[in-house]
Short mmCIF file of C-alpha atoms in Angstrom, two decimals:
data_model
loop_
_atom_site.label_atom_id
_atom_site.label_comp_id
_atom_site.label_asym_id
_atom_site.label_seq_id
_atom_site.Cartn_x
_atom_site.Cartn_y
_atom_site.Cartn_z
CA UNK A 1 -21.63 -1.17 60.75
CA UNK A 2 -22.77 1.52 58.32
CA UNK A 3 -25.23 4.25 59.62
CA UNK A 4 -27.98 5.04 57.33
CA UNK A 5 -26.82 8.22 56.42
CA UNK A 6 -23.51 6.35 54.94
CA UNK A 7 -25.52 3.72 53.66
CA UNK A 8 -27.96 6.91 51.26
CA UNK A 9 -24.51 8.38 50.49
CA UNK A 10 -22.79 5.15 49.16
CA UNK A 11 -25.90 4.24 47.52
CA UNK A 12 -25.98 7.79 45.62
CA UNK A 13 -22.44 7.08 44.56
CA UNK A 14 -23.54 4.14 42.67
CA UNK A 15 -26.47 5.80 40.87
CA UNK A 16 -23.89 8.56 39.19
CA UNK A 17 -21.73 7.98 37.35
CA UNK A 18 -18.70 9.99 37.63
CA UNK A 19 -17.16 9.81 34.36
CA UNK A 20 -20.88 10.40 32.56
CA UNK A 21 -19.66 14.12 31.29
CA UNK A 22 -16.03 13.42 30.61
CA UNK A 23 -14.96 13.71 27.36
CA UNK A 24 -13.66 10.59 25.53
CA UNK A 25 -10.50 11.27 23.09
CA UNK A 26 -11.16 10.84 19.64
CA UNK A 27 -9.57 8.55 17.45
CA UNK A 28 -6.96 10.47 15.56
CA UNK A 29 -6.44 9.72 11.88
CA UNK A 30 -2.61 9.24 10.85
CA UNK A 31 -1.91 11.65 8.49
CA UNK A 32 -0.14 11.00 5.21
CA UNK A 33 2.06 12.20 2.03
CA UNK A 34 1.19 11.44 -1.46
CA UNK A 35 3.16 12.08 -4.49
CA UNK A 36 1.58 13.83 -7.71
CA UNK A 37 2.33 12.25 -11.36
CA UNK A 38 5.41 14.67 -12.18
CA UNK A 39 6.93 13.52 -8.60
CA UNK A 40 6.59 9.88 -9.45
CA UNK A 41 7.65 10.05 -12.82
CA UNK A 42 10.86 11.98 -11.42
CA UNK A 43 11.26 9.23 -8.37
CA UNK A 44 11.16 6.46 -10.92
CA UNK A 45 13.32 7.88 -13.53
CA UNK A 46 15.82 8.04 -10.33
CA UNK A 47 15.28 4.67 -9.54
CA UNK A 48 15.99 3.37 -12.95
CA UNK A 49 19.26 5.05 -13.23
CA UNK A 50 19.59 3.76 -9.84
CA UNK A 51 19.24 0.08 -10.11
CA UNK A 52 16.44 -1.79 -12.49
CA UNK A 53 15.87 -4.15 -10.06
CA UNK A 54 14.44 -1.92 -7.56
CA UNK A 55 12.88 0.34 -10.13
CA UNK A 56 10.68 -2.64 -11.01
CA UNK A 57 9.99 -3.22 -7.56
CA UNK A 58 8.88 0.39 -6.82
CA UNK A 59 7.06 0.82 -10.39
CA UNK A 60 4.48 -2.36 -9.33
CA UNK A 61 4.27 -1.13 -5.97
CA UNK A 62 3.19 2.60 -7.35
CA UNK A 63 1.20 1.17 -9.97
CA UNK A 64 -0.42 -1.75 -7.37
CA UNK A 65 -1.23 0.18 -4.19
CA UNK A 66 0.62 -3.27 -3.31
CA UNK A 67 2.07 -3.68 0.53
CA UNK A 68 5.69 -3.74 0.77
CA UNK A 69 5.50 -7.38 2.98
CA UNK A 70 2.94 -8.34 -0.05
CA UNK A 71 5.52 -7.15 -2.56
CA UNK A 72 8.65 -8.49 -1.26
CA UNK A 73 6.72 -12.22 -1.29
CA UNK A 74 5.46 -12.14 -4.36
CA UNK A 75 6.57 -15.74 -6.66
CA UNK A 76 6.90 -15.67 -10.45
CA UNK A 77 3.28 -18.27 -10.25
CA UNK A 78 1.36 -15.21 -9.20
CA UNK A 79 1.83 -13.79 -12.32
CA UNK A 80 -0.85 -14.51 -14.94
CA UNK A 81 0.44 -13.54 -18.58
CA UNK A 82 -2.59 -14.36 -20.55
CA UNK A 83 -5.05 -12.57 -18.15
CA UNK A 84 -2.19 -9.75 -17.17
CA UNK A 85 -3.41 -10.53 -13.27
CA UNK A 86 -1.17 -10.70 -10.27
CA UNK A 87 -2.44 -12.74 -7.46
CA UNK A 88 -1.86 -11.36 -3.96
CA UNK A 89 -1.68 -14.44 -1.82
CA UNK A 90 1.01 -14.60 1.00
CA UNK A 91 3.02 -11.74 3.19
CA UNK A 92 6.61 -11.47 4.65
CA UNK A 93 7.35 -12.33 7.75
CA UNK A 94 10.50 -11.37 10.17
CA UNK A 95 10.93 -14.26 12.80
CA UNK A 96 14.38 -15.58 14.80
CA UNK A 97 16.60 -14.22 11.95
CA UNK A 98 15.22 -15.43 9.06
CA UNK A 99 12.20 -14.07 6.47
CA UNK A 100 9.53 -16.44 5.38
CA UNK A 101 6.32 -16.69 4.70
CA UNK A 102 3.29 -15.44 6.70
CA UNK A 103 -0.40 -15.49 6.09
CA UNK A 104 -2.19 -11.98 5.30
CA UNK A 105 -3.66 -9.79 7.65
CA UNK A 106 -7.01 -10.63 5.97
CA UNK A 107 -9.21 -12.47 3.75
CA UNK A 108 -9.66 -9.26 1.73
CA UNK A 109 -6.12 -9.17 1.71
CA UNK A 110 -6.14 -12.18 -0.40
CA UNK A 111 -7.05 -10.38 -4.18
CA UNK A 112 -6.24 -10.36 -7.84
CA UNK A 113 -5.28 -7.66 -9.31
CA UNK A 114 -5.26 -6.55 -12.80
CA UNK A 115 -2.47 -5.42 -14.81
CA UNK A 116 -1.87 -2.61 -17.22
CA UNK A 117 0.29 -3.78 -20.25
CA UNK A 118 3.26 -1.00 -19.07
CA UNK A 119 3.41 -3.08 -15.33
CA UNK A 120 3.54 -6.31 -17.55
CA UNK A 121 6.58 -5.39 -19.33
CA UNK A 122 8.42 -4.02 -16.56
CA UNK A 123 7.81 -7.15 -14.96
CA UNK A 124 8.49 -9.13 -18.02
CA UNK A 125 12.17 -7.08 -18.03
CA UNK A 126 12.58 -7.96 -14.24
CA UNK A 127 12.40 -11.69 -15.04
CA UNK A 128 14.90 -11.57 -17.87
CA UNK A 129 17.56 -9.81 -15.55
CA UNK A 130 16.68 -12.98 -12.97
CA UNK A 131 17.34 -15.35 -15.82
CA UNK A 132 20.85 -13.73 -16.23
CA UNK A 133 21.35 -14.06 -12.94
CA UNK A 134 20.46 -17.94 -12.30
CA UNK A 135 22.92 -18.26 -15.45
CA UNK A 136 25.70 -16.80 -13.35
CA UNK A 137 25.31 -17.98 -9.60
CA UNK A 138 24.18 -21.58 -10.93
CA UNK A 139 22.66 -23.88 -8.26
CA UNK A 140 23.67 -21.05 -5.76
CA UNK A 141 20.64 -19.23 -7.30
CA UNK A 142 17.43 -20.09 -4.56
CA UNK A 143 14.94 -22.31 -5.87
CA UNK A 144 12.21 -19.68 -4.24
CA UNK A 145 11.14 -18.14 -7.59
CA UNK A 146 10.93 -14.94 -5.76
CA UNK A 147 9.72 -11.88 -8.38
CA UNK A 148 11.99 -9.22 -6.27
CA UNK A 149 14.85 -10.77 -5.06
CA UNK A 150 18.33 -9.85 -3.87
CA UNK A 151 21.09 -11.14 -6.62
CA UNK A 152 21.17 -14.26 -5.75
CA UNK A 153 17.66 -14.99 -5.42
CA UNK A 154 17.05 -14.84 -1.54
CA UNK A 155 14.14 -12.81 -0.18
CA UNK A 156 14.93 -8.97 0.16
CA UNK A 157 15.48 -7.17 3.57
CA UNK A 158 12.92 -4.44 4.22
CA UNK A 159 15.85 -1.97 6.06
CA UNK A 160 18.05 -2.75 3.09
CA UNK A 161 14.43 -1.47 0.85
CA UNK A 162 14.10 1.25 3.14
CA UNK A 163 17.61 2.42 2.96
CA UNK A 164 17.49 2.23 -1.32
CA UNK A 165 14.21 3.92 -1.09
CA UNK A 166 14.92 6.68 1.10
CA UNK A 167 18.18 7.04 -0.71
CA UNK A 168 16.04 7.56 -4.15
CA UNK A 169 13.94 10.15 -2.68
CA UNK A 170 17.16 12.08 -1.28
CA UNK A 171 18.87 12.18 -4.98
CA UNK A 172 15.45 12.94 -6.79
CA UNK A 173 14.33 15.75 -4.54
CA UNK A 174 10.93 14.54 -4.52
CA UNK A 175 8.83 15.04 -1.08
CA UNK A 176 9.95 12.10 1.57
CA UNK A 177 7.05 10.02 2.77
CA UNK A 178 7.05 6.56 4.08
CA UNK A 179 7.31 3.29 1.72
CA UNK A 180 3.38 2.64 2.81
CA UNK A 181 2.75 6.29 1.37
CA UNK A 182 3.48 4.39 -2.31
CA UNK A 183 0.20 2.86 -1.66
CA UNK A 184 -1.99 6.00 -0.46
CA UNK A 185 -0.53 7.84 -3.66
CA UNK A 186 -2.05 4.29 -5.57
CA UNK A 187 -5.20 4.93 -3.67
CA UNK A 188 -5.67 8.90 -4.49
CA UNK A 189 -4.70 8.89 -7.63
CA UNK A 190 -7.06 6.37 -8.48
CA UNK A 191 -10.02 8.52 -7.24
CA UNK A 192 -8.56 11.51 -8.61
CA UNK A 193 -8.64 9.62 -11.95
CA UNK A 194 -12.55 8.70 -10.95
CA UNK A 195 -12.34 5.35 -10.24
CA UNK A 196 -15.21 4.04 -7.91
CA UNK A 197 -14.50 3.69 -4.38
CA UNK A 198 -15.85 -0.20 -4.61
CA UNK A 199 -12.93 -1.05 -7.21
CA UNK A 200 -10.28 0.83 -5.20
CA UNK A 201 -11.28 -0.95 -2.13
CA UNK A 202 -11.35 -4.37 -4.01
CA UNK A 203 -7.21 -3.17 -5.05
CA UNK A 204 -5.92 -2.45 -2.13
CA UNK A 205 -7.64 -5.64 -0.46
CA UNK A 206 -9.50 -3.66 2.05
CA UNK A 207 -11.97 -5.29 4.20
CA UNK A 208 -14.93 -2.90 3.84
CA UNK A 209 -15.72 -0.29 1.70
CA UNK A 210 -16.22 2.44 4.55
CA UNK A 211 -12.55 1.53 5.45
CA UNK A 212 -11.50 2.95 2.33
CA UNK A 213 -13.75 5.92 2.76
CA UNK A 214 -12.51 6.85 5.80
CA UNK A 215 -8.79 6.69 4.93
CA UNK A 216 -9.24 8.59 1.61
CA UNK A 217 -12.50 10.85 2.94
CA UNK A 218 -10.90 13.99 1.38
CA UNK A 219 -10.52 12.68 -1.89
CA UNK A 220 -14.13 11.64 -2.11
CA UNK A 221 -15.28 15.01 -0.63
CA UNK A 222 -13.45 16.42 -3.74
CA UNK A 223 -15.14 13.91 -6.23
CA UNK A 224 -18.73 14.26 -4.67
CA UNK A 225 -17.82 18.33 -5.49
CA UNK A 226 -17.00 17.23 -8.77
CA UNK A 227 -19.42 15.36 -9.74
CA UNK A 228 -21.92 17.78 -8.44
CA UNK A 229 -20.87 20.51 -10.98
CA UNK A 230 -20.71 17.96 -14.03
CA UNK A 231 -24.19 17.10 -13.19
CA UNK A 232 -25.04 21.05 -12.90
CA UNK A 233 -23.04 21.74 -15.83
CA UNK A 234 -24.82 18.59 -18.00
CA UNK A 235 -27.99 20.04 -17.03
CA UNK A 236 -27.40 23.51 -18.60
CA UNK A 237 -26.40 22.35 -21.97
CA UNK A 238 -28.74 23.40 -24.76
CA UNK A 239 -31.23 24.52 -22.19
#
């Protein structure tokens, strides 16, 4: 049995706390690379010399802010000519072997997103160079109507990607950064360029719009700056 001097010290212990001035670790944000405008310009021209195919798969994903699983799942139906909008709808998945299908990590995920006319023609190329293709491998060609495809129409691997991407960056002596990196330069330069924060969230498919203030804080610290010294500057004309 417990004296009552054991009984004061084991009720003290439960009154303090012992981890109430410890330090908890703070979340740490994953740092990234983006490219500027001369370094994609020089990756792509690389890539097109390299192979068209996978220059028109890079150009949508720099010109997207697209996911690579979004991007390597994308059908021709997702394509809307007349409205020049490209529906974001489905992801790929790695399961047992075989790529298929997988839902996205979201709701926001599922998006539209509009098209510049450039991105329409490159895509417009893309499926011309498929219909060449179907011509040659016949009813070997897969029926999944796959927008990037290997030759013969079957979904893409994303080491075989990785290993043409990082093979691109090598020749065209442009910084190395990851494949998801395509999308943070989307992102940035899209702010740089002063689009809102609302419609870059909306791209990329983000779930909230602090999300995407978070990732790209230091590009909005730079357009709050900015936007301070038009209004300053505004002010001073013909005063």
């Amino acid at each position: 049995m417990n004296t009552s001097l054991e009984k004061a010290i084991d009720w003290d212990l439960i009154l303090k706390n012992p981890l109430r001035k410890v330090d908890l670790p703070k979340e740490r944000k994953r740092k990234y690379t983006v490219w500027k405008r001369e370094e994609i310009h020089r990756f792509l021209q690389f890539a097109k010399d390299e192979d068209l195919h996978y220059f028109a798969l890079f150009f949508v994903c720099v010109y997207t802010g697209i996911r690579r699983g979004e991007v390597l799942r994308l059908k021709w139906e997702d394509v809307d000519l007349t409205d020049g909008t490209l529906h974001v709808q489905r992801n790929q998945t790695y399961l047992r072997g075989t790529y298929s299908y997988g839902s996205l990590k979201t709701e926001s995920c599922n998006r539209i997103i509009k098209l510049d006319d450039e991105t329409l023609h490159i895509l417009m190329q893309n499926k011309k160079r498929q219909n060449e293709l179907k011509l040659l491998y016949g009813p070997q060609y897969s029926a999944e109507n796959l927008i990037f495809s290997r030759k013969n129409g079957q979904p893409i691997n994303s080491a075989t990607l990785a290993k043409i991407f990082n093979r691109i960056i090598k020749k065209s002596g442009v910084p190395k950064l990851r494949f998801h990196d395509l999308r943070h330069t989307h992102a940035t330069l899209l702010l740089e360029a002063g689009v809102s924060l609302k419609e870059v969230q909306e791209r990329l498919g983000h779930s909230s719009i602090k999300m995407t203030g978070d990732i790209y804080a230091h590009v909005t610290n730079e357009m709050k700056n900015n936007a301070s010294k038009k209004f300053s500057e505004y002010m001073q004309e013909n005063s």
